[in-house]
Amino acid sequence: MIIGNYESWGRYPKYSPFDVYYVYWRNEIPDLSKFTKKILPYAWGKSYGDSCLNDNGILIDTKGLNKFILFDEEKGLFRCEAGVTLATILDFAVPRGWFLSVTPGTKFISVAGAVANDVHGKNHHKSGTFGCHVTKFELMRSSGERLICSPEENSELFRATIGGLGLTGLIIWVELKLKPCPSAFFAMESEKFYNLDEFFEINDESEKNFDYTVSWVDCTASDGSLGRGIYNRGNHAHPDEYDLPELPKQKLKNFPLDAAFINQLTVSLFNILYFNKQFNKTEKKLIHYDPFFYPLDAILHWNKAYGKKGFLQYQFVVPFGNEKEAVKEILNEVSKSGKSSFLTVLKTFGDIKSPGMLSFPRPGVTMAIDFRMGGDRTLKFLERLDGIVCNADGVIYPAKDARMSAEDFQNFYPQWTEFEKYIDPAFSSSFWRRVTKRIHNE
Amino acid sequence: MKKIMIFGAASAIAQETAKLFARDGEHLFLVDMNISRLEAVRDDILARFKTKIDLYEANALDFDKHQELFEKAIQTLGGLDYVLIAHGTLPDQTKTQENPESIIREFNINCVSVISLASIAANYFEKQNQGCIAVISSVAGDRGRQSNYIYGAAKGGVTTFLQGLRNRVAHSGVSVVTIKPGMVDTPMTAHLPKSPLFAKPNDVGKGIYKAMLSGKDVAYLPGYWRLIMTIIKMIPEGIFKKMKL
C-alpha cells in the first residue's frame, strides 16, 4: 500500500508509482539494484510536470533523509542530507548571518531536488544557478558505489547530476556554499512598467544595482499595454542603513478547497487589481525574505486552486537578440487566447555558466506562465507557443514541463545523448521516457 | 551544564527533544542500538548547536547490561540529571497476536526493558534527591482496543508502573514524567495512512522537553489527546467491546 500523495505540483499528468520505498538513514540505503522496476528519487513533489513522476515504477521517498551533517560558520559551508528543505536551511542559517546563495520561488523543496533541477532565482544575473554554489555531494549508484562528486572529483558525474533530473543516481547529501546576509530583510523597490519596451529599459538599469530582480506581468493586457507589469528589485538590507522591523511570525495557511477556483474571470480580475494596487510609479519598502522570495508559500497547496485537473506552467528562455520579438509574440498569443495566467513572471538570465550539463538557464529572457489544464485545447495552444520558442532558438524548462515533444526536447538539449551516458541504469522517470521516446523506438 | 541520558535516541521524537537540550548547551549521552544512526544524530545536532555529546550502542533487550550502561553514562557525564526513555516498536497487531513468542518479545521491548531502565534511574535519583525520569508511553495504554492491544497493554503496564514509581520518589524530589503521545508521523508509523490527528515529531519532541523541565506528571501530546482518551475511557465496557476500535 502506498501511503501519501505522490503527484507532481501541477497535478498533471496523473501517474502512480508501482511502489514507494522510504529511506531514513544515510548509511542504510538499500541496494538500488534490487528493484525490479526503474527507480526515481522523490521528496516534496514540487516539480510541476512529470520529471518527479515514475509511472508504474519505484519512487524512493527521500524526505526522511533530513539531517544536517556539518556547518562551518566561518566559511559558510553547509552540508546536509538530500531531503532537507531550503526552508529548514533558512530557518537555521539566517539567524547566523548566512543565506542561500540561490533560491527559487518556493522554499519547500529538497536540497537534492534543487541540485537535480539546477534551480535558479531572482539573482541569476549576479550569482548564476543553484548548482554554481554546490561544492560537493555524495551520489549512490545502483552498482553500490558511493561517490563523492565535486568539480575536482568525479567531475563528469558532478556536471551530469546538476540539472540531471534525479537520473544519475541517488543524491545522499549535498554541500553548499552559503552567502553572508546582514539581516532577514530586503530593501525592495517596485516599479510599474506600462509595456514591454519599458520593462527592458528598467531591467538594463536595475540589473547593475540590484542583486535580485523579477517582474510580474499582466498577461491580460493587450495592444499598447502589452507586457505591462510591476518590476520588483531588491538588495539585502543592512542594519546599519535601515531601521529593521521585528521579525514577523509566518503563519502558513492551507488552501481550503480542491476546486477549480482559477478561471478566466478570477484571473482577469486579479491581474487588473494587482496592477492597480500600486498607485505610484515607484514604491519602496523593507520586506522579510519570506514575502520577498516566497509569496506563494504562505498558502500551502495553492496548486489546488486549479482544481483536480491541475495546471501547467510554461517556462522558456529565449537568447538575447531574439528576446523582444519572441516575448511579445507569446504575450500576444496568450492575451488573444484569453487563457490568462495568474502569475506570469519575467526575468533576464545573466551569463554565469552553470556546471550542469543539462541545465536550463542561459543568457536571455525567461518567462513563466501558468495555464489551467483544459485538456487538448490547452495542449494544442502550448504547442503553438513551442513554435515561437523554437523559432527564437529558445528552450523549455524540464522541471516545469509535462508535455513538450520528444523532438523539441532533443533539439533544445542536443547534449542529452552525452548526458545519457551518466544516467544510472536502474533510474528513469516519466519525463525521461517521454522526451526520449522516439529515439528509443527507432 | 545539565547531564542528560536518552535511550532510543535515534527515534524521530527523541532526536527533537535532544536538539532542544543541545540548544541549551546540555551534555548529552545518547543510547541506541545502532552506532551509525547515533553518529548521524550526533552530526545533525553538532552542526546546529555547540554542545557535548557522547554515544553508546546498546540493545534494550540486553537486560543484564542495563546497570552497567547507567554506570557508563554517569561516569562519562560526571553525574546525571535527566533520563528520557524513548525506545520502542509498534508491532503489527494481527500478525503478533498469532504468535505468543512475538507478544513476549514486544512486551520485553516496550514494557520490561523500560521498567528496568526506569527503576535503575529512580534508584540513582532517589539517592541524590534530585532528577527527572521521562518515559514515552502512549495513549494506546489508556484502554485496550482490538486493533492495538499488545502494544497498548505494554504501554499500559509502563503507565501504571510509572504512577507507582512517581508516588514512591516524589518525596525525594525526583520527578517522573509519563509522556502519552497520540499518533506521530515518524518512521515507526510510515506504513499507516495519515489523518489530521497525526502530530509532527518536532511538536511532540518540544512537548517532552517542556514537560521534563517543568516536571509535569502526565503529558498528553498534543494536549487534545487528554480529551479524546477521557471520552474513550468513559465508554462502558459492554458497549466498548462491540465497537471496532
PDB file of C-alpha atoms in Angstrom, chain A residues 1 3 22 24-28 66-71 73 78-79 81 88 92 96, chain B residues 10 15 34 36-37 39-41 43-44 47-50 186-187 190-194:
ATOM      1  CA  MET A   1       0.000   0.000   0.000  1.00  0.00           C
ATOM      2  CA  ILE A   3       0.809   5.929   1.891  1.00  0.00           C
ATOM      3  CA  TYR A  22      11.326   5.109   2.252  1.00  0.00           C
ATOM      4  CA  TYR A  24      15.728   7.421   6.717  1.00  0.00           C
ATOM      5  CA  TRP A  25      19.425   6.790   7.357  1.00  0.00           C
ATOM      6  CA  ARG A  26      22.239   7.697   5.037  1.00  0.00           C
ATOM      7  CA  ASN A  27      24.185   4.588   5.976  1.00  0.00           C
ATOM      8  CA  GLU A  28      21.252   2.272   5.450  1.00  0.00           C
ATOM      9  CA  ASN A  66      16.526  15.138   6.888  1.00  0.00           C
ATOM     10  CA  LYS A  67      19.711  15.608   8.882  1.00  0.00           C
ATOM     11  CA  PHE A  68      22.345  18.274   8.904  1.00  0.00           C
ATOM     12  CA  ILE A  69      25.898  16.978   8.648  1.00  0.00           C
ATOM     13  CA  LEU A  70      28.159  19.930   9.181  1.00  0.00           C
ATOM     14  CA  PHE A  71      28.216  23.688   9.260  1.00  0.00           C
ATOM     15  CA  GLU A  73      30.177  29.109  10.473  1.00  0.00           C
ATOM     16  CA  PHE A  78      26.858  23.788   4.917  1.00  0.00           C
ATOM     17  CA  ARG A  79      26.320  20.072   4.383  1.00  0.00           C
ATOM     18  CA  GLU A  81      21.157  15.156   3.697  1.00  0.00           C
ATOM     19  CA  THR A  88      14.864  24.342   7.087  1.00  0.00           C
ATOM     20  CA  PHE A  92      18.859  27.726  10.677  1.00  0.00           C
ATOM     21  CA  ARG A  96      23.543  33.018  11.995  1.00  0.00           C
TER      22      ARG A  96
ATOM     23  CA  ALA B  10      17.755   7.746  17.146  1.00  0.00           C
ATOM     24  CA  GLN B  15      16.004  13.464  18.333  1.00  0.00           C
ATOM     25  CA  ASN B  34      22.930   1.200  16.005  1.00  0.00           C
ATOM     26  CA  SER B  36      25.934   4.615  12.711  1.00  0.00           C
ATOM     27  CA  ARG B  37      22.454   6.024  13.376  1.00  0.00           C
ATOM     28  CA  GLU B  39      26.564   9.184  14.664  1.00  0.00           C
ATOM     29  CA  ALA B  40      24.125  10.666  12.137  1.00  0.00           C
ATOM     30  CA  VAL B  41      22.069  12.076  15.013  1.00  0.00           C
ATOM     31  CA  ASP B  43      26.416  15.127  13.468  1.00  0.00           C
ATOM     32  CA  ASP B  44      22.995  16.672  12.965  1.00  0.00           C
ATOM     33  CA  ALA B  47      26.035  21.045  13.063  1.00  0.00           C
ATOM     34  CA  ARG B  48      23.293  23.079  14.763  1.00  0.00           C
ATOM     35  CA  PHE B  49      24.496  23.629  18.312  1.00  0.00           C
ATOM     36  CA  LYS B  50      27.734  23.718  20.234  1.00  0.00           C
ATOM     37  CA  THR B 186       7.614   9.060  12.258  1.00  0.00           C
ATOM     38  CA  PRO B 187       9.363   6.124  10.569  1.00  0.00           C
ATOM     39  CA  ALA B 190       5.333   5.254   7.932  1.00  0.00           C
ATOM     40  CA  HIS B 191       3.159   2.294   6.911  1.00  0.00           C
ATOM     41  CA  LEU B 192      -0.044   3.799   8.365  1.00  0.00           C
ATOM     42  CA  PRO B 193      -2.423   6.051   6.427  1.00  0.00           C
ATOM     43  CA  LYS B 194      -2.171   9.587   7.809  1.00  0.00           C
TER      44      LYS B 194
END
